[in-house]
């Protein structure tokens, strides 16, 4: 009888094999470019939309910006299941915590919950996250690495395309940018990841978080739209010859009787 | 309660022992526990041990801090309350839930993966006698 969580029934066998010299299979890390940046009114998060399974693209338009609370969002890189599950779990705990304290949730609370959870699992939960939001103390932006370390910075990038995106940020970021400027910078950073990293691709998602509202810009830029085919490849009607036709109605006869005069209301007579 | 400020559980050296399933003669008791298997004899490996003891270690840290700040009575009262609440008059039947204990441990306001991933489906306990023995020896 084992409790829910990781399954350790093969641990003894794996240790034995490792001692014999057979290496453990490497965990595949998914490619992603996720960024976050601070601007005059709050935070902008950005992400690409490609999910890979080894060399194959599993999802051409997946959502990497996850909901934590109304004004806190989290981008996730690494193992897709781990990021989705971890962020969903922390989102539930944040809601319970907000109801219990009676106050608006804070970004540092989410960051602390995430880092404690990831540290407990010693990096086996492969979730590299960019957490950003605006709360009563102002806008905050954090990165959280799979082993549980965190950084608080004005602009961050994570994932396999992080180097390309960081190059764009380092050359153009400045404090107190306007919304339009900051959005253009984030799009440029994600596009750098999309075009220069094989693990990232498809479209750019963005999320603008300010003190008053959160705006989710799904597929903000679509630089990889499929070109419309020049010819039509459907078959002409009548290409396949047929001999007889027999149409049979599935409903033989139907008799509708209304159940009660009051409709769906409960009968309390 | 172990007076220690450890944040992470102790790293125990791996060993194989027959203690859990040994009968009166010191060998594996097949009649009671079934055929001998390696899973029952090896201790938990490092990572599994860390996960299994995590909550307990964190709790212990808080109790130790309470003891050092407010005196021995503080953790003693908390542990006393927990013990009172854990006195379960029910038979060790399948579904067991102690909401009072959950509230005292602070689990009523958090959701763990264990709460929504249903545990391994297990039937009625095969060794009800052992469970009753454990319960009544308290």
XYZ file of C-alpha atoms in Angstrom:
407
model
C 0.000 0.000 0.000
C 1.725 3.158 -1.166
C 0.690 6.771 -0.751
C 0.127 8.912 -3.828
C 3.278 10.515 -5.204
C 6.366 9.195 -6.905
C 6.528 5.423 -7.234
C 9.703 3.958 -5.724
C 9.146 0.275 -6.436
C 11.980 0.249 -8.989
C 14.449 2.185 -6.839
C 16.402 -0.864 -5.658
C 16.673 -2.208 -9.195
C 17.774 1.172 -10.567
C 20.454 1.585 -7.900
C 21.734 -1.887 -8.676
C 21.898 -1.135 -12.420
C 23.673 2.157 -11.815
C 26.315 0.457 -9.703
C 26.838 -2.002 -12.554
C 27.549 0.961 -14.828
C 24.317 1.272 -16.826
C 23.397 4.984 -16.903
C 19.915 6.261 -16.063
C 17.913 7.492 -19.086
C 18.136 11.271 -19.374
C 14.957 13.252 -18.810
C 13.968 15.059 -22.003
C 13.589 18.782 -21.430
C 11.075 20.572 -23.578
C 12.134 23.591 -25.543
C 10.552 26.899 -24.679
C 11.192 30.593 -24.600
C 9.514 32.395 -21.720
C 10.203 35.974 -20.663
C 8.993 38.540 -18.201
C 9.694 42.234 -17.962
C 8.833 45.138 -15.722
C 7.455 48.322 -17.259
C 5.976 51.576 -15.983
C 2.522 50.272 -15.012
C 3.303 46.646 -14.120
C 4.557 43.386 -15.635
C 4.472 41.886 -19.119
C 4.940 38.117 -19.490
C 5.634 36.483 -22.832
C 5.915 32.922 -24.101
C 6.146 30.965 -27.344
C 3.544 28.287 -28.110
C 5.416 25.165 -29.184
C 5.331 21.937 -27.141
C 7.853 19.285 -28.215
C 8.100 15.577 -27.570
C 11.708 14.797 -28.340
C 12.082 15.834 -31.993
C 8.373 15.975 -32.756
C 6.151 18.965 -32.180
C 3.371 17.735 -29.921
C 1.334 20.950 -29.882
C 1.717 23.869 -32.286
C -0.315 26.275 -30.188
C -0.143 25.444 -26.511
C -0.631 27.890 -23.648
C 2.398 28.414 -21.466
C 1.130 31.341 -19.414
C -0.725 29.777 -16.505
C -3.236 31.369 -14.166
C -2.279 31.659 -10.510
C -4.660 34.382 -9.352
C -6.444 37.250 -11.067
C -3.384 39.488 -11.031
C -0.604 36.876 -10.843
C 0.441 34.709 -13.778
C 3.190 32.154 -14.240
C 5.001 31.047 -17.405
C 6.320 27.505 -17.320
C 9.293 25.864 -19.046
C 10.564 22.311 -18.623
C 8.408 19.211 -18.404
C 4.939 20.357 -19.510
C 3.019 18.114 -17.093
C 5.121 19.304 -14.176
C 4.602 23.001 -14.942
C 0.866 22.603 -15.510
C 0.271 20.540 -12.430
C 2.503 22.607 -10.152
C 0.954 25.905 -11.211
C -2.582 24.517 -10.912
C -1.831 23.172 -7.451
C -0.299 26.455 -6.281
C -3.233 28.367 -7.791
C -5.668 26.332 -5.656
C -3.568 26.837 -2.550
C -3.336 30.578 -3.206
C -7.118 30.829 -3.454
C -7.556 28.969 -0.162
C -4.910 31.153 1.442
C -6.593 34.348 0.203
C -9.941 33.186 1.554
C -8.363 32.310 4.879
C -6.443 35.593 5.332
C -9.160 37.750 3.776
C -6.556 39.734 1.824
C -5.630 40.001 -1.837
C -2.977 37.379 -2.640
C 0.656 38.435 -3.021
C 3.265 37.347 -5.535
C 5.785 36.457 -2.818
C 3.290 33.980 -1.357
C 3.065 32.132 -4.657
C 6.833 32.292 -5.026
C 7.387 30.840 -1.550
C 4.882 28.030 -2.099
C 6.468 27.150 -5.439
C 10.052 27.241 -4.188
C 9.293 25.141 -1.120
C 7.468 22.566 -3.229
C 10.263 22.348 -5.815
C 13.002 22.192 -3.163
C 11.200 19.334 -1.445
C 11.349 17.336 -4.690
C 15.053 18.050 -5.198
C 14.738 19.023 -8.850
C 12.904 15.869 -9.910
C 9.860 18.042 -10.671
C 11.192 19.642 -13.856
C 9.502 23.030 -13.725
C 11.383 26.242 -14.513
C 8.991 29.131 -13.968
C 8.717 32.869 -14.527
C 6.272 34.245 -11.980
C 4.986 37.774 -12.277
C 2.153 39.846 -10.927
C 0.972 43.013 -9.299
C -0.280 43.035 -5.720
C -0.863 45.565 -2.959
C 2.893 46.086 -2.572
C 3.529 46.724 -6.270
C 4.690 44.740 -9.325
C 7.057 41.801 -8.785
C 8.848 39.438 -11.157
C 10.589 36.209 -10.097
C 12.276 33.217 -11.717
C 12.081 29.833 -10.027
C 14.482 27.069 -11.070
C 13.634 23.328 -10.806
C 15.777 22.852 -7.710
C 14.018 25.619 -5.821
C 16.283 28.667 -6.190
C 14.656 31.996 -6.997
C 15.741 35.360 -8.379
C 13.984 38.717 -8.233
C 14.803 40.772 -11.313
C 13.344 43.495 -13.563
C 13.597 41.300 -16.677
C 14.005 37.511 -16.905
C 14.074 34.737 -19.491
C 13.887 30.941 -19.086
C 13.871 27.873 -21.305
C 16.037 26.694 -24.167
C 15.505 29.995 -26.021
C 16.446 32.084 -23.002
C 19.841 33.097 -24.369
C 18.370 34.506 -27.570
C 15.644 36.334 -25.649
C 18.052 37.656 -23.025
C 20.283 39.077 -25.734
C 17.336 41.178 -26.941
C 16.479 42.288 -23.420
C 20.036 43.196 -22.520
C 20.362 45.431 -25.545
C 17.022 47.238 -25.336
C 15.470 47.109 -21.855
C 15.266 50.336 -19.920
C 13.316 51.218 -16.780
C 9.832 52.849 -16.908
C 8.966 51.886 -20.477
C 5.517 52.619 -21.875
C 3.133 49.740 -22.546
C 3.571 49.791 -26.324
C 7.361 49.880 -26.065
C 7.460 47.069 -23.521
C 5.111 44.871 -25.580
C 7.260 45.392 -28.664
C 10.351 44.430 -26.665
C 8.727 41.269 -25.292
C 7.540 40.268 -28.795
C 11.024 40.850 -30.143
C 12.550 38.724 -27.388
C 10.146 35.818 -27.938
C 10.574 36.104 -31.712
C 14.329 35.844 -31.212
C 13.700 32.605 -29.343
C 11.234 31.352 -31.975
C 13.539 31.949 -34.919
C 16.879 31.008 -33.360
C 15.999 28.076 -31.107
C 14.695 24.786 -32.481
C 12.790 23.993 -29.314
C 10.656 27.155 -29.521
C 8.313 28.155 -32.295
C 4.867 29.035 -33.587
C 3.237 32.114 -32.080
C 3.907 34.700 -29.398
C 1.633 34.868 -26.343
C 1.712 37.892 -24.080
C 0.082 38.889 -20.814
C -0.017 42.474 -19.536
C -0.593 42.751 -15.781
C -1.260 46.122 -14.211
C -2.676 47.206 -10.886
C -6.165 47.627 -12.344
C -6.462 44.759 -14.834
C -4.829 41.746 -16.456
C -4.966 41.414 -20.207
C -4.201 38.066 -21.822
C -3.043 38.539 -25.428
C -3.271 35.037 -26.809
C -1.420 34.662 -30.141
C -0.373 38.304 -30.023
C 1.974 37.840 -32.993
C 1.684 34.981 -35.462
C 4.906 34.959 -37.494
C 4.548 31.321 -38.568
C 1.126 31.139 -40.185
C 0.733 28.315 -42.639
C 0.629 29.540 -46.251
C -2.702 28.895 -47.983
C -2.388 26.042 -50.485
C -2.437 27.170 -54.111
C -4.507 24.275 -55.445
C -7.508 22.367 -54.129
C -6.828 18.719 -53.416
C -10.370 17.467 -52.664
C -11.986 14.827 -54.872
C -14.720 15.812 -57.287
C -18.204 14.589 -56.386
C -18.838 11.430 -58.370
C -15.216 10.235 -58.404
C -16.210 6.994 -56.707
C -18.908 5.027 -58.548
C -21.817 3.671 -56.508
C -24.496 1.181 -57.447
C -27.490 1.441 -55.090
C -28.691 3.906 -52.472
C -30.740 2.981 -49.400
C -31.734 5.690 -46.893
C -33.220 4.513 -43.612
C -34.430 6.825 -40.891
C -33.043 5.981 -37.450
C -36.259 7.224 -35.798
C -39.058 4.806 -36.723
C -41.865 6.528 -34.851
C -41.780 9.175 -32.124
C -44.420 10.051 -29.525
C -43.624 13.029 -27.245
C -45.532 13.368 -23.949
C -44.703 16.325 -21.666
C -43.686 15.104 -18.185
C -45.450 17.700 -15.961
C -47.285 20.962 -16.415
C -44.707 22.936 -14.398
C -41.773 21.955 -16.621
C -38.554 21.120 -14.722
C -39.710 22.581 -11.392
C -39.772 20.276 -8.390
C -43.230 18.929 -7.583
C -43.874 20.046 -3.989
C -47.601 19.384 -3.900
C 9.616 15.620 19.461
C 13.296 15.744 18.590
C 14.946 19.051 19.622
C 16.616 19.880 16.325
C 16.525 22.749 13.837
C 16.846 20.498 10.764
C 14.941 21.755 7.749
C 15.453 18.654 5.615
C 15.133 15.052 6.869
C 18.282 13.216 7.950
C 20.088 11.296 5.240
C 20.000 7.750 6.492
C 22.546 5.180 5.272
C 20.933 2.461 3.183
C 20.734 -0.888 4.834
C 18.936 -4.191 4.500
C 17.432 -5.724 7.607
C 14.915 -8.340 8.596
C 13.563 -6.492 11.651
C 10.028 -5.723 10.471
C 9.063 -9.234 9.499
C 11.132 -11.266 11.964
C 9.262 -13.833 14.040
C 10.294 -15.120 17.468
C 13.225 -17.109 16.088
C 14.735 -14.085 14.359
C 13.996 -15.233 10.807
C 11.437 -13.988 8.310
C 7.959 -15.045 9.494
C 6.354 -16.503 6.342
C 3.101 -17.539 8.042
C 2.295 -13.994 9.085
C 3.814 -11.855 6.353
C 3.949 -14.058 3.272
C 6.956 -14.941 1.169
C 10.193 -13.102 1.763
C 10.665 -10.120 -0.567
C 13.439 -7.588 -0.977
C 11.040 -4.653 -0.795
C 10.329 -5.271 2.874
C 13.992 -5.714 3.771
C 15.670 -2.695 2.202
C 15.247 0.685 3.835
C 13.928 3.609 1.832
C 16.440 5.190 -0.504
C 17.540 8.793 0.034
C 14.928 10.611 -2.011
C 12.011 8.469 -0.867
C 13.089 8.981 2.744
C 13.232 12.747 2.180
C 9.701 12.876 0.808
C 8.272 10.560 3.448
C 9.742 12.512 6.361
C 9.374 16.022 4.968
C 6.208 17.126 6.779
C 7.362 15.616 10.019
C 10.711 17.427 9.855
C 9.101 20.775 9.105
C 6.667 20.283 11.953
C 9.507 19.325 14.276
C 11.382 22.503 13.366
C 8.400 24.647 14.332
C 7.907 22.774 17.599
C 11.590 23.157 18.486
C 11.434 26.890 17.821
C 8.327 27.158 19.979
C 10.107 25.285 22.735
C 13.122 27.592 22.613
C 11.029 30.754 22.514
C 8.167 30.037 24.880
C 9.296 27.088 26.937
C 8.623 23.370 26.957
C 4.914 23.807 27.734
C 4.162 25.264 24.275
C 4.954 22.209 22.131
C 3.770 19.962 24.925
C 0.256 21.406 24.831
C 0.084 21.182 21.053
C 1.203 17.567 21.077
C -1.255 16.818 23.852
C -4.121 18.257 21.800
C -3.088 16.197 18.808
C -2.948 13.036 20.845
C -6.390 13.672 22.340
C -7.852 14.204 18.906
C -6.176 11.122 17.446
C -7.969 8.784 19.833
C -10.137 7.121 17.234
C -12.969 4.954 18.581
C -13.749 3.520 15.140
C -12.593 0.110 13.912
C -9.734 0.239 11.425
C -12.244 0.122 8.551
C -11.319 1.306 5.073
C -12.164 5.018 4.829
C -10.531 6.861 7.723
C -10.531 10.629 8.028
C -9.784 12.790 11.017
C -10.840 16.348 10.248
C -10.038 17.599 13.731
C -6.474 16.395 13.384
C -6.277 17.988 9.931
C -7.315 21.333 11.411
C -4.743 21.098 14.212
C -1.999 20.164 11.760
C -2.942 23.026 9.446
C -3.907 20.735 6.604
C -7.470 22.060 6.313
C -6.373 25.089 4.314
C -3.962 23.483 1.858
C -4.344 21.013 -0.985
C -1.623 18.409 -1.454
C -1.311 16.061 -4.434
C -2.255 13.298 -1.990
C -5.652 14.933 -1.529
C -6.743 14.740 -5.114
C -4.796 11.795 -6.443
C -6.751 8.930 -4.933
C -4.505 6.570 -3.014
C -3.737 3.141 -4.405
C -7.024 1.290 -4.303
C -6.678 -1.281 -1.551
C -9.351 -3.620 -0.247
C -10.204 -4.228 3.408
C -7.017 -4.713 5.434
C -5.936 -8.339 5.294
C -4.430 -8.291 8.764
C -7.230 -6.762 10.834
C -5.830 -8.490 13.914
C -2.541 -6.607 13.600
C -4.329 -3.290 13.188
C -6.489 -3.906 16.268
C -3.405 -4.934 18.238
C -1.665 -1.723 17.244
C -4.709 0.318 18.159
C -5.356 -1.195 21.552
C -1.756 -1.131 22.642
C -1.823 2.648 22.688
